[in-house]
Amino acid sequence: MAGIKRGYDGKIAGLYDLDKTLGRGHFAVVKLARHVFTGEKVAVKVIDKTKLDTVATGHLFQEVRCMKLVQHPNIVRLYEVIDTQTKLYLILELGDGGDMFDYIMKHEEGLNEELAKKYFAQIVHAISYCHRLHVVHRDLKPENVVFFEKQGLVKLTDFGFSNKFQPGKKLTTSCGSLAYSAPEILLGDEYDAPAVGKCVCNSG
Ligand code: ATP
């Protein structure tokens, strides 16, 4: 954990100059940033801790725990965590091509099948790797797949609903993104974590 020189409003989070907004979610804003000494570009996920209730704080804890654990070419790397009294900054590997939701919206005529297959295989590799480590993402959706055009890769991000699971033991708590939920989660049934892959809470 690094110290903070100036707050978020001063556009400097510790050692990073914050720049334009790359994306927004329910709990966070993701900004482009540059390391002040090396000039390296990163994505910084800024989370306002004062807006989080107990459940959301638990998700944040799991997000950091799981992202630190997973290291794979098709998963966004978490480089560093900067904690202040009111904000948590996740310093992330920067995607240079936007997210898959925007990509799909820009290609109304549909995607090239070969390319779609290539990206799909990469996402499956990432998920399979997570499951081998007994990590379940639980919020798989196009918004959480980021393009790395220079590397010719897509990478999975946003482990905000992720959790560790014990093989053979079902999870019960329902959460995630409603529009993408598996039937057993919508019905409130207990479910097999790797099979469902996306939703649910830290309480398991
Ligand atoms: P949600 O409310 O959907 O759970 P969130 O608050 O957890 O979202 P993220 O999903 O982590 O936030 O990020 C929001 C958006 O920021 C993504 O959809 C994507 O467009 C952009 N983004 C996230 N991480 C990166 C990255 N490493 N590089 C580039 N853009 C990113």
CSV table of C-alpha atoms and ligand atoms in Angstrom, one decimal:
chain,number,residue,atom,x,y,z
A,1,MET,CA,0.0,0.0,0.0
A,2,ALA,CA,1.4,3.4,-0.9
A,3,GLY,CA,0.7,6.7,0.7
A,4,ILE,CA,-1.3,9.5,-0.8
A,5,LYS,CA,0.3,12.9,-1.6
A,6,ARG,CA,-2.9,14.6,-2.6
A,7,GLY,CA,-6.5,13.5,-2.8
A,8,TYR,CA,-8.6,12.5,-5.8
A,9,ASP,CA,-9.8,16.0,-6.3
A,10,GLY,CA,-6.2,17.2,-6.8
A,11,LYS,CA,-6.0,14.6,-9.6
A,12,ILE,CA,-3.1,12.8,-8.0
A,13,ALA,CA,-3.5,9.4,-6.3
A,14,GLY,CA,-0.2,8.7,-4.7
A,15,LEU,CA,2.2,8.3,-7.5
A,16,TYR,CA,-0.2,8.5,-10.3
A,17,ASP,CA,-1.5,11.5,-12.3
A,18,LEU,CA,-5.2,10.9,-13.0
A,19,ASP,CA,-6.5,11.7,-16.5
A,20,LYS,CA,-9.7,11.0,-18.4
A,21,THR,CA,-12.5,8.6,-17.4
A,22,LEU,CA,-12.4,5.3,-19.1
A,23,GLY,CA,-15.6,3.8,-17.7
A,24,ARG,CA,-18.0,3.8,-14.8
A,25,GLY,CA,-19.8,1.2,-12.8
A,26,HIS,CA,-22.2,1.2,-9.9
A,27,PHE,CA,-19.5,1.5,-7.3
A,28,ALA,CA,-16.5,2.9,-9.1
A,29,VAL,CA,-15.1,5.2,-11.7
A,30,VAL,CA,-12.2,3.9,-13.8
A,31,LYS,CA,-9.6,6.5,-14.9
A,32,LEU,CA,-6.6,6.6,-17.2
A,33,ALA,CA,-3.5,7.5,-15.2
A,34,ARG,CA,0.2,7.9,-15.6
A,35,HIS,CA,3.0,7.0,-13.1
A,36,VAL,CA,4.7,10.3,-12.3
A,37,PHE,CA,8.2,8.9,-12.5
A,38,THR,CA,8.1,6.2,-15.2
A,39,GLY,CA,5.2,7.6,-17.3
A,40,GLU,CA,3.7,4.1,-17.5
A,41,LYS,CA,0.0,4.3,-18.3
A,42,VAL,CA,-2.4,2.4,-16.1
A,43,ALA,CA,-6.1,2.2,-15.4
A,44,VAL,CA,-7.1,3.3,-11.9
A,45,LYS,CA,-10.4,2.1,-10.4
A,46,VAL,CA,-11.4,4.7,-7.8
A,47,ILE,CA,-13.9,3.4,-5.2
A,48,ASP,CA,-15.5,5.8,-2.8
A,49,LYS,CA,-15.5,3.9,0.4
A,50,THR,CA,-17.9,6.3,2.1
A,51,LYS,CA,-20.7,5.1,-0.2
A,52,LEU,CA,-20.3,1.4,0.6
A,53,ASP,CA,-22.5,-0.6,3.0
A,54,THR,CA,-21.2,-3.7,4.8
A,55,VAL,CA,-22.1,-6.0,1.8
A,56,ALA,CA,-20.4,-3.8,-0.7
A,57,THR,CA,-17.3,-3.5,1.5
A,58,GLY,CA,-17.2,-7.3,1.6
A,59,HIS,CA,-17.3,-7.4,-2.2
A,60,LEU,CA,-14.5,-5.0,-2.4
A,61,PHE,CA,-12.4,-7.1,0.0
A,62,GLN,CA,-13.1,-10.2,-2.2
A,63,GLU,CA,-12.3,-8.2,-5.4
A,64,VAL,CA,-8.8,-7.4,-4.1
A,65,ARG,CA,-8.2,-10.9,-2.7
A,66,CYS,CA,-9.2,-12.7,-5.9
A,67,MET,CA,-7.5,-10.2,-8.3
A,68,LYS,CA,-4.2,-10.6,-6.4
A,69,LEU,CA,-4.5,-14.3,-6.7
A,70,VAL,CA,-5.3,-14.6,-10.5
A,71,GLN,CA,-2.4,-14.0,-12.9
A,72,HIS,CA,-3.2,-14.9,-16.5
A,73,PRO,CA,-2.7,-13.4,-19.9
A,74,ASN,CA,-6.5,-13.0,-20.3
A,75,ILE,CA,-7.1,-11.4,-16.9
A,76,VAL,CA,-6.4,-7.7,-16.1
A,77,ARG,CA,-3.5,-7.6,-13.7
A,78,LEU,CA,-3.9,-5.8,-10.4
A,79,TYR,CA,-0.5,-4.0,-9.9
A,80,GLU,CA,-1.1,-2.1,-6.6
A,81,VAL,CA,-3.7,-1.1,-4.1
A,82,ILE,CA,-3.7,2.4,-2.6
A,83,ASP,CA,-5.9,2.9,0.4
A,84,THR,CA,-6.9,6.2,1.9
A,85,GLN,CA,-9.5,7.1,4.5
A,86,THR,CA,-12.2,7.7,2.0
A,87,LYS,CA,-11.0,6.1,-1.3
A,88,LEU,CA,-9.5,2.9,-2.5
A,89,TYR,CA,-7.5,3.0,-5.7
A,90,LEU,CA,-6.9,-0.2,-7.7
A,91,ILE,CA,-4.0,0.3,-10.0
A,92,LEU,CA,-4.8,-2.0,-13.0
A,93,GLU,CA,-3.2,-3.0,-16.3
A,94,LEU,CA,-4.6,-0.6,-18.9
A,95,GLY,CA,-6.8,-1.8,-21.7
A,96,ASP,CA,-6.2,0.3,-24.9
A,97,GLY,CA,-9.4,-0.7,-26.8
A,98,GLY,CA,-12.4,-0.1,-24.7
A,99,ASP,CA,-14.8,-2.8,-23.4
A,100,MET,CA,-16.7,-5.5,-25.3
A,101,PHE,CA,-20.1,-3.9,-24.6
A,102,ASP,CA,-19.1,-0.8,-26.6
A,103,TYR,CA,-17.5,-2.9,-29.3
A,104,ILE,CA,-20.7,-4.9,-29.8
A,105,MET,CA,-22.8,-1.7,-29.9
A,106,LYS,CA,-20.5,-0.3,-32.6
A,107,HIS,CA,-20.9,-3.5,-34.7
A,108,GLU,CA,-24.6,-3.6,-35.3
A,109,GLU,CA,-24.2,-5.8,-38.3
A,110,GLY,CA,-22.6,-8.5,-36.1
A,111,LEU,CA,-19.0,-9.5,-35.4
A,112,ASN,CA,-16.7,-11.4,-37.7
A,113,GLU,CA,-17.1,-15.0,-36.7
A,114,GLU,CA,-13.4,-15.9,-36.7
A,115,LEU,CA,-12.6,-12.9,-34.5
A,116,ALA,CA,-15.6,-13.7,-32.2
A,117,LYS,CA,-14.3,-17.3,-31.8
A,118,LYS,CA,-10.8,-16.0,-31.0
A,119,TYR,CA,-12.1,-13.7,-28.3
A,120,PHE,CA,-14.5,-16.3,-26.9
A,121,ALA,CA,-11.7,-18.8,-26.6
A,122,GLN,CA,-9.6,-16.3,-24.6
A,123,ILE,CA,-12.5,-15.6,-22.2
A,124,VAL,CA,-13.0,-19.3,-21.7
A,125,HIS,CA,-9.3,-19.7,-21.0
A,126,ALA,CA,-9.5,-17.0,-18.3
A,127,ILE,CA,-12.6,-18.5,-16.7
A,128,SER,CA,-11.2,-22.0,-16.8
A,129,TYR,CA,-8.0,-20.8,-15.1
A,130,CYS,CA,-10.0,-19.0,-12.4
A,131,HIS,CA,-12.0,-22.2,-11.7
A,132,ARG,CA,-8.8,-24.2,-11.4
A,133,LEU,CA,-7.8,-21.8,-8.6
A,134,HIS,CA,-11.3,-22.2,-7.1
A,135,VAL,CA,-12.2,-18.6,-7.9
A,136,VAL,CA,-15.6,-17.8,-9.4
A,137,HIS,CA,-16.1,-14.5,-11.1
A,138,ARG,CA,-19.9,-14.3,-10.9
A,139,ASP,CA,-20.3,-11.2,-13.0
A,140,LEU,CA,-19.4,-12.2,-16.6
A,141,LYS,CA,-20.8,-9.7,-19.1
A,142,PRO,CA,-19.4,-7.8,-22.1
A,143,GLU,CA,-18.8,-4.7,-19.9
A,144,ASN,CA,-16.3,-6.7,-17.9
A,145,VAL,CA,-14.2,-7.8,-20.9
A,146,VAL,CA,-11.6,-5.2,-22.0
A,147,PHE,CA,-9.7,-5.1,-25.3
A,148,PHE,CA,-5.9,-5.0,-25.3
A,149,GLU,CA,-5.5,-4.2,-29.0
A,150,LYS,CA,-1.7,-4.0,-29.1
A,151,GLN,CA,-1.4,-7.4,-27.5
A,152,GLY,CA,-4.3,-8.8,-29.7
A,153,LEU,CA,-6.0,-10.0,-26.5
A,154,VAL,CA,-9.2,-9.6,-24.5
A,155,LYS,CA,-9.0,-9.7,-20.7
A,156,LEU,CA,-11.5,-10.3,-18.0
A,157,THR,CA,-11.9,-7.6,-15.3
A,158,ASP,CA,-14.1,-6.5,-12.4
A,159,PHE,CA,-13.9,-9.2,-9.8
A,160,GLY,CA,-16.3,-7.2,-7.6
A,161,PHE,CA,-18.6,-10.2,-7.2
A,162,SER,CA,-15.9,-12.9,-7.2
A,163,ASN,CA,-15.5,-15.4,-4.4
A,164,LYS,CA,-13.5,-18.5,-3.5
A,165,PHE,CA,-15.5,-21.8,-3.6
A,166,GLN,CA,-15.0,-25.3,-2.4
A,167,PRO,CA,-15.4,-27.9,-5.1
A,168,GLY,CA,-18.6,-29.9,-4.6
A,169,LYS,CA,-20.1,-27.4,-2.2
A,170,LYS,CA,-22.9,-25.2,-3.4
A,171,LEU,CA,-23.2,-21.5,-3.0
A,172,THR,CA,-26.4,-19.8,-2.0
A,173,THR,CA,-26.4,-16.0,-1.9
A,174,SER,CA,-27.8,-14.3,-5.0
A,175,CYS,CA,-26.2,-11.2,-6.5
A,176,GLY,CA,-24.4,-10.0,-9.7
A,177,SER,CA,-26.0,-8.4,-12.8
A,178,LEU,CA,-29.7,-9.3,-13.1
A,179,ALA,CA,-29.8,-9.2,-16.9
A,180,TYR,CA,-27.1,-11.9,-17.1
A,181,SER,CA,-28.2,-14.1,-14.2
A,182,ALA,CA,-28.5,-17.9,-14.5
A,183,PRO,CA,-32.0,-19.3,-13.9
A,184,GLU,CA,-31.0,-21.1,-10.6
A,185,ILE,CA,-29.8,-17.7,-9.2
A,186,LEU,CA,-33.0,-15.9,-10.2
A,187,LEU,CA,-35.0,-18.7,-8.6
A,188,GLY,CA,-33.0,-18.3,-5.4
A,189,ASP,CA,-31.8,-21.9,-5.5
A,190,GLU,CA,-28.4,-23.0,-4.3
A,191,TYR,CA,-26.0,-23.4,-7.2
A,192,ASP,CA,-22.8,-24.9,-8.4
A,193,ALA,CA,-20.2,-22.1,-8.5
A,194,PRO,CA,-18.2,-23.0,-11.6
A,195,ALA,CA,-21.3,-24.0,-13.6
A,196,VAL,CA,-23.0,-20.7,-12.9
A,197,GLY,CA,-19.8,-18.8,-13.1
A,198,LYS,CA,-21.0,-15.3,-12.5
A,199,CYS,CA,-23.3,-13.9,-9.8
A,200,VAL,CA,-23.5,-14.2,-5.9
A,201,CYS,CA,-22.1,-12.6,-2.8
A,202,ASN,CA,-19.1,-12.9,-0.5
A,203,SER,CA,-21.1,-14.6,2.2
A,204,GLY,CA,-21.2,-17.5,-0.2
B,1,ATP,P1,-20.1,-2.7,-12.3
B,1,ATP,O1,-21.1,-1.7,-11.6
B,1,ATP,O2,-20.6,-3.1,-13.7
B,1,ATP,O3,-19.8,-3.9,-11.4
B,1,ATP,P2,-17.6,-1.5,-11.5
B,1,ATP,O4,-18.1,-0.3,-10.7
B,1,ATP,O5,-17.2,-2.7,-10.7
B,1,ATP,O6,-18.7,-1.9,-12.5
B,1,ATP,P3,-15.6,-2.0,-13.6
B,1,ATP,O7,-16.6,-2.9,-14.3
B,1,ATP,O8,-14.4,-2.6,-13.0
B,1,ATP,O9,-16.4,-1.1,-12.5
B,1,ATP,O10,-15.2,-0.9,-14.6
B,1,ATP,C1,-16.1,0.0,-15.3
B,1,ATP,C2,-15.7,0.2,-16.7
B,1,ATP,O11,-14.4,0.8,-16.8
B,1,ATP,C3,-15.6,-1.1,-17.6
B,1,ATP,O12,-16.9,-1.5,-18.1
B,1,ATP,C4,-14.6,-0.7,-18.7
B,1,ATP,O13,-15.3,0.0,-19.7
B,1,ATP,C5,-13.7,0.3,-17.9
B,1,ATP,N1,-12.5,-0.4,-17.4
B,1,ATP,C6,-12.4,-1.2,-16.3
B,1,ATP,N2,-11.1,-1.7,-16.2
B,1,ATP,C7,-10.4,-1.2,-17.2
B,1,ATP,C8,-9.0,-1.4,-17.6
B,1,ATP,N3,-8.2,-2.1,-16.9
B,1,ATP,N4,-8.6,-0.8,-18.7
B,1,ATP,C9,-9.5,0.0,-19.5
B,1,ATP,N5,-10.8,0.2,-19.1
B,1,ATP,C10,-11.2,-0.4,-18.0
